[in-house]
PDB file of C-alpha atoms in Angstrom:
ATOM      1  CA  UNK A 809     -11.836  49.476   0.130  1.00 48.00           C
ATOM      2  CA  UNK A 810     -13.354  51.079   3.229  1.00 50.00           C
ATOM      3  CA  UNK A 811     -10.421  52.855   4.960  1.00 53.00           C
ATOM      4  CA  UNK A 812     -11.711  51.882   8.507  1.00 51.00           C
ATOM      5  CA  UNK A 813     -11.511  48.166   7.800  1.00 57.00           C
ATOM      6  CA  UNK A 814      -8.506  45.704   7.420  1.00 65.00           C
ATOM      7  CA  UNK A 815      -7.195  45.044   3.978  1.00 68.00           C
ATOM      8  CA  UNK A 816      -8.831  42.022   2.393  1.00 78.00           C
ATOM      9  CA  UNK A 817      -7.106  38.874   1.131  1.00 84.00           C
ATOM     10  CA  UNK A 818      -9.274  35.951   0.114  1.00 91.00           C
ATOM     11  CA  UNK A 819      -6.280  33.418   0.289  1.00 93.00           C
ATOM     12  CA  UNK A 820      -5.387  30.998   3.036  1.00 96.00           C
ATOM     13  CA  UNK A 821      -2.036  29.304   3.045  1.00 97.00           C
ATOM     14  CA  UNK A 822      -1.438  25.877   4.916  1.00 98.00           C
ATOM     15  CA  UNK A 823       2.220  25.236   5.191  1.00 98.00           C
ATOM     16  CA  UNK A 824       3.706  21.749   6.073  1.00 98.00           C
ATOM     17  CA  UNK A 825       7.013  20.447   7.161  1.00 97.00           C
ATOM     18  CA  UNK A 826       7.716  17.118   5.348  1.00 97.00           C
ATOM     19  CA  UNK A 827       9.684  14.618   7.515  1.00 95.00           C
ATOM     20  CA  UNK A 828       7.530  13.000  10.251  1.00 94.00           C
ATOM     21  CA  UNK A 829       4.735  15.417   9.256  1.00 96.00           C
ATOM     22  CA  UNK A 830       3.383  14.093   5.943  1.00 97.00           C
ATOM     23  CA  UNK A 831       5.868  11.168   5.395  1.00 97.00           C
ATOM     24  CA  UNK A 832       8.154   9.067   7.681  1.00 95.00           C
ATOM     25  CA  UNK A 833      11.803  10.534   8.327  1.00 95.00           C
ATOM     26  CA  UNK A 834      13.359  10.653   4.838  1.00 96.00           C
ATOM     27  CA  UNK A 835      16.920  10.152   6.096  1.00 95.00           C
ATOM     28  CA  UNK A 836      15.991   7.043   8.080  1.00 95.00           C
ATOM     29  CA  UNK A 837      14.002   5.743   5.139  1.00 96.00           C
ATOM     30  CA  UNK A 838      16.750   6.440   2.690  1.00 96.00           C
ATOM     31  CA  UNK A 839      19.233   4.640   4.815  1.00 95.00           C
ATOM     32  CA  UNK A 840      17.054   1.677   5.259  1.00 95.00           C
ATOM     33  CA  UNK A 841      16.566   1.508   1.388  1.00 94.00           C
ATOM     34  CA  UNK A 842      20.472   0.960   1.433  1.00 93.00           C
ATOM     35  CA  UNK A 843      20.277  -1.667   3.905  1.00 93.00           C
ATOM     36  CA  UNK A 844      21.671   0.332   6.792  1.00 95.00           C
ATOM     37  CA  UNK A 845      20.176   0.421  10.334  1.00 96.00           C
ATOM     38  CA  UNK A 846      19.222   4.069  10.726  1.00 95.00           C
ATOM     39  CA  UNK A 847      19.467   4.216  14.505  1.00 95.00           C
ATOM     40  CA  UNK A 848      22.999   2.779  14.388  1.00 96.00           C
ATOM     41  CA  UNK A 849      24.022   5.275  11.681  1.00 96.00           C
ATOM     42  CA  UNK A 850      22.721   8.089  13.662  1.00 96.00           C
ATOM     43  CA  UNK A 851      24.540   7.003  16.857  1.00 96.00           C
ATOM     44  CA  UNK A 852      27.812   5.996  15.075  1.00 96.00           C
ATOM     45  CA  UNK A 853      28.050   8.514  12.180  1.00 96.00           C
ATOM     46  CA  UNK A 854      26.027  11.550  12.836  1.00 97.00           C
ATOM     47  CA  UNK A 855      26.132  12.027  16.674  1.00 97.00           C
ATOM     48  CA  UNK A 856      29.995  12.117  16.955  1.00 97.00           C
ATOM     49  CA  UNK A 857      29.865  15.052  14.354  1.00 97.00           C
ATOM     50  CA  UNK A 858      27.349  16.795  16.423  1.00 96.00           C
ATOM     51  CA  UNK A 859      29.306  16.311  19.546  1.00 97.00           C
ATOM     52  CA  UNK A 860      32.213  18.041  17.842  1.00 97.00           C
ATOM     53  CA  UNK A 861      30.149  21.131  17.134  1.00 97.00           C
ATOM     54  CA  UNK A 862      28.684  20.343  13.699  1.00 96.00           C
ATOM     55  CA  UNK A 863      25.420  21.870  12.843  1.00 93.00           C
ATOM     56  CA  UNK A 864      22.800  19.044  12.974  1.00 93.00           C
ATOM     57  CA  UNK A 865      21.540  19.524   9.520  1.00 94.00           C
ATOM     58  CA  UNK A 866      25.043  19.621   7.996  1.00 96.00           C
ATOM     59  CA  UNK A 867      26.195  16.609  10.170  1.00 96.00           C
ATOM     60  CA  UNK A 868      23.271  14.563   8.878  1.00 96.00           C
ATOM     61  CA  UNK A 869      23.974  15.388   5.235  1.00 96.00           C
ATOM     62  CA  UNK A 870      27.732  15.065   5.531  1.00 97.00           C
ATOM     63  CA  UNK A 871      27.360  11.598   6.871  1.00 96.00           C
ATOM     64  CA  UNK A 872      24.988  10.679   4.282  1.00 96.00           C
ATOM     65  CA  UNK A 873      27.262  11.881   1.382  1.00 96.00           C
ATOM     66  CA  UNK A 874      30.196   9.990   2.949  1.00 96.00           C
ATOM     67  CA  UNK A 875      28.109   6.766   3.072  1.00 95.00           C
ATOM     68  CA  UNK A 876      27.085   7.310  -0.497  1.00 95.00           C
ATOM     69  CA  UNK A 877      30.617   7.666  -1.503  1.00 93.00           C
ATOM     70  CA  UNK A 878      31.640   4.568   0.421  1.00 93.00           C
ATOM     71  CA  UNK A 879      29.018   2.626  -1.490  1.00 92.00           C
ATOM     72  CA  UNK A 880      30.353   3.776  -4.843  1.00 92.00           C
ATOM     73  CA  UNK A 881      28.260   6.868  -5.178  1.00 92.00           C
ATOM     74  CA  UNK A 882      25.090   4.789  -4.556  1.00 93.00           C
ATOM     75  CA  UNK A 883      22.818   7.830  -3.894  1.00 96.00           C
ATOM     76  CA  UNK A 884      22.387   9.581  -7.265  1.00 96.00           C
ATOM     77  CA  UNK A 885      19.902  12.110  -8.499  1.00 96.00           C
ATOM     78  CA  UNK A 886      18.016   9.320 -10.050  1.00 96.00           C
ATOM     79  CA  UNK A 887      18.022   7.168  -6.966  1.00 96.00           C
ATOM     80  CA  UNK A 888      16.639  10.241  -4.972  1.00 97.00           C
ATOM     81  CA  UNK A 889      13.811  10.701  -7.683  1.00 97.00           C
ATOM     82  CA  UNK A 890      12.952   6.946  -7.555  1.00 97.00           C
ATOM     83  CA  UNK A 891      13.047   6.926  -3.730  1.00 97.00           C
ATOM     84  CA  UNK A 892      10.763   9.996  -3.671  1.00 97.00           C
ATOM     85  CA  UNK A 893       8.336   8.385  -6.085  1.00 97.00           C
ATOM     86  CA  UNK A 894       8.004   5.165  -3.902  1.00 97.00           C
ATOM     87  CA  UNK A 895       7.885   6.892  -0.544  1.00 97.00           C
ATOM     88  CA  UNK A 896       4.352   6.554   0.788  1.00 97.00           C
ATOM     89  CA  UNK A 897       2.933   9.385   2.720  1.00 97.00           C
ATOM     90  CA  UNK A 898       1.015   8.758   5.983  1.00 96.00           C
ATOM     91  CA  UNK A 899      -2.456   7.319   5.697  1.00 94.00           C
ATOM     92  CA  UNK A 900      -5.009   9.914   4.778  1.00 96.00           C
ATOM     93  CA  UNK A 901      -2.604  12.604   3.581  1.00 97.00           C
ATOM     94  CA  UNK A 902      -3.593  12.190  -0.084  1.00 96.00           C
ATOM     95  CA  UNK A 903      -7.243  12.888   0.603  1.00 96.00           C
ATOM     96  CA  UNK A 904      -6.517  15.755   3.087  1.00 97.00           C
ATOM     97  CA  UNK A 905      -5.766  18.402   0.338  1.00 98.00           C
ATOM     98  CA  UNK A 906      -9.101  18.096  -1.401  1.00 97.00           C
ATOM     99  CA  UNK A 907     -11.033  17.882   1.771  1.00 96.00           C
ATOM    100  CA  UNK A 908      -9.690  21.049   3.093  1.00 97.00           C
ATOM    101  CA  UNK A 909     -10.198  22.967  -0.191  1.00 97.00           C
ATOM    102  CA  UNK A 910     -13.710  21.560  -0.502  1.00 96.00           C
ATOM    103  CA  UNK A 911     -14.640  22.678   3.038  1.00 96.00           C
ATOM    104  CA  UNK A 912     -13.294  26.154   2.438  1.00 95.00           C
ATOM    105  CA  UNK A 913     -15.334  26.409  -0.759  1.00 95.00           C
ATOM    106  CA  UNK A 914     -18.465  25.305   0.980  1.00 95.00           C
ATOM    107  CA  UNK A 915     -18.159  28.140   3.445  1.00 93.00           C
ATOM    108  CA  UNK A 916     -16.810  30.856   1.176  1.00 92.00           C
ATOM    109  CA  UNK A 917     -16.576  30.139  -2.562  1.00 93.00           C
ATOM    110  CA  UNK A 918     -14.234  33.137  -2.962  1.00 91.00           C
ATOM    111  CA  UNK A 919     -11.596  31.818  -0.580  1.00 94.00           C
ATOM    112  CA  UNK A 920      -8.513  30.153  -2.231  1.00 94.00           C
ATOM    113  CA  UNK A 921      -6.617  27.645  -0.241  1.00 97.00           C
ATOM    114  CA  UNK A 922      -2.890  27.284  -1.208  1.00 96.00           C
ATOM    115  CA  UNK A 923      -0.552  24.525   0.089  1.00 98.00           C
ATOM    116  CA  UNK A 924       3.249  24.994   0.619  1.00 97.00           C
ATOM    117  CA  UNK A 925       5.976  22.882   1.890  1.00 97.00           C
ATOM    118  CA  UNK A 926       9.096  23.933   3.808  1.00 97.00           C
ATOM    119  CA  UNK A 927      11.642  21.391   5.013  1.00 97.00           C
ATOM    120  CA  UNK A 928      15.082  21.229   6.503  1.00 95.00           C
ATOM    121  CA  UNK A 929      15.178  17.760   4.759  1.00 95.00           C
ATOM    122  CA  UNK A 930      15.701  16.716   1.077  1.00 96.00           C
ATOM    123  CA  UNK A 931      13.107  18.699  -0.957  1.00 97.00           C
ATOM    124  CA  UNK A 932      14.030  16.706  -4.035  1.00 97.00           C
ATOM    125  CA  UNK A 933      12.469  13.759  -2.460  1.00 97.00           C
ATOM    126  CA  UNK A 934       9.204  15.863  -2.007  1.00 98.00           C
ATOM    127  CA  UNK A 935       9.283  17.101  -5.374  1.00 97.00           C
ATOM    128  CA  UNK A 936       9.068  13.493  -6.790  1.00 98.00           C
ATOM    129  CA  UNK A 937       6.470  12.359  -4.253  1.00 98.00           C
ATOM    130  CA  UNK A 938       3.004  11.549  -5.180  1.00 97.00           C
ATOM    131  CA  UNK A 939       1.645  14.579  -3.208  1.00 98.00           C
ATOM    132  CA  UNK A 940       3.928  17.113  -4.877  1.00 98.00           C
ATOM    133  CA  UNK A 941       1.314  18.377  -7.293  1.00 98.00           C
ATOM    134  CA  UNK A 942      -0.875  19.677  -4.376  1.00 98.00           C
ATOM    135  CA  UNK A 943       1.836  22.316  -3.439  1.00 97.00           C
ATOM    136  CA  UNK A 944       2.166  25.766  -4.967  1.00 95.00           C
ATOM    137  CA  UNK A 945       5.764  25.904  -3.832  1.00 94.00           C
ATOM    138  CA  UNK A 946       8.363  23.768  -2.046  1.00 96.00           C
ATOM    139  CA  UNK A 947      11.661  24.640  -0.255  1.00 95.00           C
ATOM    140  CA  UNK A 948      14.248  22.676   1.387  1.00 96.00           C
ATOM    141  CA  UNK A 949      17.889  21.410   1.210  1.00 96.00           C
ATOM    142  CA  UNK A 950      19.229  20.397  -2.182  1.00 96.00           C
ATOM    143  CA  UNK A 951      22.311  18.542  -3.250  1.00 97.00           C
ATOM    144  CA  UNK A 952      25.101  19.107  -5.845  1.00 96.00           C
ATOM    145  CA  UNK A 953      26.035  16.176  -7.808  1.00 95.00           C
ATOM    146  CA  UNK A 954      29.598  14.882  -8.836  1.00 90.00           C
ATOM    147  CA  UNK A 955      30.969  11.688 -10.132  1.00 78.00           C
ATOM    148  CA  UNK A 956      28.527   9.382 -11.952  1.00 86.00           C
ATOM    149  CA  UNK A 957      25.845  11.904 -10.710  1.00 91.00           C
ATOM    150  CA  UNK A 958      26.276  10.859  -6.938  1.00 94.00           C
ATOM    151  CA  UNK A 959      25.579  13.308  -4.169  1.00 95.00           C
ATOM    152  CA  UNK A 960      28.708  15.491  -3.489  1.00 95.00           C
ATOM    153  CA  UNK A 961      27.717  18.462  -1.355  1.00 94.00           C
ATOM    154  CA  UNK A 962      24.777  20.598  -0.416  1.00 95.00           C
ATOM    155  CA  UNK A 963      24.061  23.444  -2.824  1.00 94.00           C
ATOM    156  CA  UNK A 964      21.149  24.745  -0.694  1.00 94.00           C
ATOM    157  CA  UNK A 965      20.638  24.447   2.949  1.00 94.00           C
ATOM    158  CA  UNK A 966      17.348  25.482   4.855  1.00 94.00           C
ATOM    159  CA  UNK A 967      18.087  25.851   8.556  1.00 92.00           C
ATOM    160  CA  UNK A 968      15.453  25.892  11.370  1.00 91.00           C
ATOM    161  CA  UNK A 969      15.297  29.638  11.663  1.00 90.00           C
ATOM    162  CA  UNK A 970      15.620  30.120   7.820  1.00 91.00           C
ATOM    163  CA  UNK A 971      12.148  28.396   7.540  1.00 94.00           C
ATOM    164  CA  UNK A 972      10.595  31.616   8.620  1.00 93.00           C
ATOM    165  CA  UNK A 973      12.181  33.330   5.578  1.00 91.00           C
ATOM    166  CA  UNK A 974       9.781  31.301   3.382  1.00 93.00           C
ATOM    167  CA  UNK A 975       6.800  32.113   5.418  1.00 94.00           C
ATOM    168  CA  UNK A 976       7.572  35.791   4.621  1.00 91.00           C
ATOM    169  CA  UNK A 977       8.054  34.802   0.929  1.00 90.00           C
ATOM    170  CA  UNK A 978       4.540  33.154   0.999  1.00 92.00           C
ATOM    171  CA  UNK A 979       3.079  36.359   2.625  1.00 90.00           C
ATOM    172  CA  UNK A 980       4.520  38.677   0.144  1.00 86.00           C
ATOM    173  CA  UNK A 981       3.885  36.536  -2.943  1.00 84.00           C
ATOM    174  CA  UNK A 982       7.545  36.248  -4.019  1.00 68.00           C
ATOM    175  CA  UNK A 983       7.906  33.228  -6.342  1.00 62.00           C
ATOM    176  CA  UNK A 984      11.548  32.844  -5.259  1.00 55.00           C
ATOM    177  CA  UNK A 985      14.059  34.701  -3.208  1.00 50.00           C
ATOM    178  CA  UNK A 986      16.640  36.975  -4.862  1.00 51.00           C
ATOM    179  CA  UNK A 987      18.674  39.302  -2.759  1.00 46.00           C
ATOM    180  CA  UNK A 988      18.935  41.917  -5.426  1.00 47.00           C
ATOM    181  CA  UNK A 989      17.587  44.786  -3.231  1.00 45.00           C
ATOM    182  CA  UNK A 990      14.263  44.808  -4.915  1.00 49.00           C
ATOM    183  CA  UNK A 991      12.681  41.531  -3.550  1.00 51.00           C
ATOM    184  CA  UNK A 992      14.514  41.188  -0.282  1.00 54.00           C
ATOM    185  CA  UNK A 993      12.204  38.946   1.713  1.00 58.00           C
ATOM    186  CA  UNK A 994      12.162  41.042   4.829  1.00 58.00           C
ATOM    187  CA  UNK A 995      11.291  44.219   3.038  1.00 62.00           C
ATOM    188  CA  UNK A 996       8.027  45.789   4.365  1.00 67.00           C
ATOM    189  CA  UNK A 997       5.032  45.864   2.141  1.00 65.00           C
ATOM    190  CA  UNK A 998       1.805  47.703   2.762  1.00 65.00           C
ATOM    191  CA  UNK A 999      -0.866  45.431   4.155  1.00 67.00           C
ATOM    192  CA  UNK A1000      -2.981  45.731   0.982  1.00 71.00           C
ATOM    193  CA  UNK A1001      -0.101  44.442  -1.152  1.00 74.00           C
ATOM    194  CA  UNK A1002       0.382  41.281   0.784  1.00 82.00           C
ATOM    195  CA  UNK A1003      -0.446  38.007  -1.109  1.00 87.00           C
ATOM    196  CA  UNK A1004      -1.500  36.291   2.142  1.00 92.00           C
ATOM    197  CA  UNK A1005      -1.328  37.993   5.577  1.00 93.00           C
ATOM    198  CA  UNK A1006       0.662  35.832   8.067  1.00 93.00           C
ATOM    199  CA  UNK A1007      -2.536  35.908  10.208  1.00 94.00           C
ATOM    200  CA  UNK A1008      -4.193  33.696   7.380  1.00 95.00           C
ATOM    201  CA  UNK A1009      -1.213  31.162   7.543  1.00 97.00           C
ATOM    202  CA  UNK A1010      -1.597  27.611   9.101  1.00 97.00           C
ATOM    203  CA  UNK A1011       1.706  26.076   9.860  1.00 97.00           C
ATOM    204  CA  UNK A1012       1.863  22.308  10.628  1.00 97.00           C
ATOM    205  CA  UNK A1013       5.113  20.669  11.820  1.00 94.00           C
ATOM    206  CA  UNK A1014       6.407  18.027  14.156  1.00 90.00           C
ATOM    207  CA  UNK A1015       9.520  19.048  15.943  1.00 81.00           C
ATOM    208  CA  UNK A1016      12.524  21.199  16.652  1.00 85.00           C
ATOM    209  CA  UNK A1017      12.988  22.629  13.204  1.00 88.00           C
ATOM    210  CA  UNK A1018       9.545  24.096  13.314  1.00 92.00           C
ATOM    211  CA  UNK A1019       9.845  25.954  16.591  1.00 91.00           C
ATOM    212  CA  UNK A1020      10.836  29.212  14.859  1.00 93.00           C
ATOM    213  CA  UNK A1021       7.774  28.983  12.584  1.00 94.00           C
ATOM    214  CA  UNK A1022       5.589  28.270  15.756  1.00 92.00           C
ATOM    215  CA  UNK A1023       6.952  31.493  17.324  1.00 92.00           C
ATOM    216  CA  UNK A1024       6.325  33.639  14.175  1.00 93.00           C
ATOM    217  CA  UNK A1025       2.730  32.289  13.873  1.00 94.00           C
ATOM    218  CA  UNK A1026       2.107  33.341  17.563  1.00 91.00           C
ATOM    219  CA  UNK A1027       3.534  36.673  16.913  1.00 92.00           C
ATOM    220  CA  UNK A1028       1.566  37.348  13.706  1.00 92.00           C
ATOM    221  CA  UNK A1029      -1.689  35.762  15.013  1.00 92.00           C
ATOM    222  CA  UNK A1030      -1.396  32.887  12.511  1.00 94.00           C
ATOM    223  CA  UNK A1031      -2.224  29.249  13.504  1.00 94.00           C
ATOM    224  CA  UNK A1032       0.492  26.727  14.553  1.00 93.00           C
ATOM    225  CA  UNK A1033      -0.467  22.994  14.802  1.00 93.00           C
ATOM    226  CA  UNK A1034       2.147  20.655  16.135  1.00 91.00           C
ATOM    227  CA  UNK A1035       2.202  16.923  15.670  1.00 92.00           C
ATOM    228  CA  UNK A1036       3.653  14.019  17.694  1.00 86.00           C
ATOM    229  CA  UNK A1037       4.033  10.414  16.758  1.00 80.00           C
ATOM    230  CA  UNK A1038       5.852   8.177  19.304  1.00 70.00           C
ATOM    231  CA  UNK A1039       5.454  10.084  22.488  1.00 62.00           C
ATOM    232  CA  UNK A1040       2.849  11.573  24.614  1.00 60.00           C
ATOM    233  CA  UNK A1041       1.918  15.318  24.341  1.00 58.00           C
ATOM    234  CA  UNK A1042       3.608  15.922  27.673  1.00 56.00           C
ATOM    235  CA  UNK A1043       6.762  14.151  26.611  1.00 58.00           C
ATOM    236  CA  UNK A1044       6.772  16.096  23.275  1.00 54.00           C
ATOM    237  CA  UNK A1045       6.713  19.403  25.019  1.00 55.00           C
ATOM    238  CA  UNK A1046       9.439  18.600  27.606  1.00 55.00           C
ATOM    239  CA  UNK A1047      11.589  17.179  24.949  1.00 58.00           C
ATOM    240  CA  UNK A1048      11.564  20.258  22.879  1.00 55.00           C
ATOM    241  CA  UNK A1049      11.548  22.697  25.901  1.00 58.00           C
ATOM    242  CA  UNK A1050       8.963  24.844  24.345  1.00 55.00           C
ATOM    243  CA  UNK A1051       8.716  28.509  25.730  1.00 54.00           C
ATOM    244  CA  UNK A1052       5.517  30.465  25.966  1.00 53.00           C
ATOM    245  CA  UNK A1053       6.115  32.316  22.552  1.00 53.00           C
ATOM    246  CA  UNK A1054       6.459  28.784  20.975  1.00 50.00           C
ATOM    247  CA  UNK A1055       3.325  27.308  22.153  1.00 59.00           C
ATOM    248  CA  UNK A1056       1.007  26.084  19.502  1.00 68.00           C
ATOM    249  CA  UNK A1057      -2.829  26.300  18.873  1.00 65.00           C
ATOM    250  CA  UNK A1058      -3.098  22.528  18.948  1.00 81.00           C
ATOM    251  CA  UNK A1059      -1.003  19.399  19.553  1.00 86.00           C
ATOM    252  CA  UNK A1060      -2.291  16.410  17.793  1.00 89.00           C
ATOM    253  CA  UNK A1061      -1.174  12.735  16.827  1.00 91.00           C
ATOM    254  CA  UNK A1062       0.141  12.209  13.286  1.00 93.00           C
ATOM    255  CA  UNK A1063      -3.128  10.886  12.022  1.00 94.00           C
ATOM    256  CA  UNK A1064      -4.848  12.111   8.848  1.00 96.00           C
ATOM    257  CA  UNK A1065      -7.781   9.772   8.916  1.00 93.00           C
ATOM    258  CA  UNK A1066     -11.272  11.430   8.295  1.00 90.00           C
ATOM    259  CA  UNK A1067     -12.362  11.940  11.880  1.00 90.00           C
ATOM    260  CA  UNK A1068      -8.989  12.121  13.683  1.00 94.00           C
ATOM    261  CA  UNK A1069      -8.016  14.982  15.942  1.00 93.00           C
ATOM    262  CA  UNK A1070      -5.525  16.337  13.422  1.00 95.00           C
ATOM    263  CA  UNK A1071      -8.150  16.499  10.701  1.00 96.00           C
ATOM    264  CA  UNK A1072     -10.541  18.163  13.047  1.00 95.00           C
ATOM    265  CA  UNK A1073      -7.964  20.786  13.907  1.00 95.00           C
ATOM    266  CA  UNK A1074      -7.120  21.531  10.304  1.00 96.00           C
ATOM    267  CA  UNK A1075     -10.723  21.685   9.276  1.00 96.00           C
ATOM    268  CA  UNK A1076     -11.715  24.070  12.255  1.00 96.00           C
ATOM    269  CA  UNK A1077      -8.640  26.259  11.467  1.00 96.00           C
ATOM    270  CA  UNK A1078      -9.649  26.664   7.778  1.00 96.00           C
ATOM    271  CA  UNK A1079     -13.391  27.176   8.730  1.00 96.00           C
ATOM    272  CA  UNK A1080     -12.336  29.901  11.226  1.00 95.00           C
ATOM    273  CA  UNK A1081     -10.280  31.744   8.665  1.00 95.00           C
ATOM    274  CA  UNK A1082     -13.084  31.466   6.044  1.00 94.00           C
ATOM    275  CA  UNK A1083     -15.425  33.163   8.377  1.00 92.00           C
ATOM    276  CA  UNK A1084     -13.026  35.800   9.234  1.00 91.00           C
ATOM    277  CA  UNK A1085     -12.476  36.553   5.617  1.00 91.00           C
ATOM    278  CA  UNK A1086     -16.311  36.572   5.061  1.00 89.00           C
ATOM    279  CA  UNK A1087     -16.631  39.121   7.863  1.00 86.00           C
ATOM    280  CA  UNK A1088     -13.936  41.306   6.293  1.00 84.00           C
ATOM    281  CA  UNK A1089     -15.802  40.911   2.891  1.00 78.00           C
ATOM    282  CA  UNK A1090     -18.942  42.287   4.467  1.00 80.00           C
ATOM    283  CA  UNK A1091     -16.933  45.304   5.879  1.00 66.00           C
ATOM    284  CA  UNK A1092     -15.578  46.284   2.445  1.00 64.00           C
ATOM    285  CA  UNK A1093     -18.993  45.674   0.777  1.00 61.00           C
ATOM    286  CA  UNK A1094     -18.099  42.449  -1.212  1.00 55.00           C
TER     287      UNK A1094
END
């Protein structure tokens, strides 16, 4: 490698949130599968906990676990797996993965596009969804199971800020996080040892849980793309009270159809990184 040029990585990571990014909100959808009005449940069961100081993620899952127990441990590991299999992604999502990989290959055959998923929701639903095979790795909240295999407690929680931890894992190529002093996720690595520099990461999310990742992308010259569904771009920004460090490269409606603004944004982001990598390849004589 030429010492005057930047270290070369021929990989691009596209990292997605799950709920309201690739699929409808999984908690609302799961409640509806149980015959429960999701809005009423949020107002009557979840909101009172949050008002008492509960963390939003813990409040949501505690209320869900209590409801499952009330219905005789209705939500089991099998129920979640079946629900994940039946949950339909947004229109166009299934085609999006191949489209982006193909476009990258057309511009630069040496570039590898890797997909990852980081959610504060139920990753077990994502693992059973039809789009799961497209992802190299998935991280999110996971249940511990008790009587009759019903959900009993959370054994793993991914908070809003903790999402950034997994971006560092992606960058450093760690398959899993083990705080053993050797693979500590925030340990510095020389640039030439990175699996994927954060500058070659595209992060896609829709809401409050994604703000720390948006900030990290801005800090590291990565690409942040935000999505909105039931509001205008102005309303979305005001609702989340975005600061300057949290602003995104693009804000697009949740629409994965072929010529949508979102697909144009994703395609342009991939094309830009492919060309940047091609420039670096020239610099090191590849």
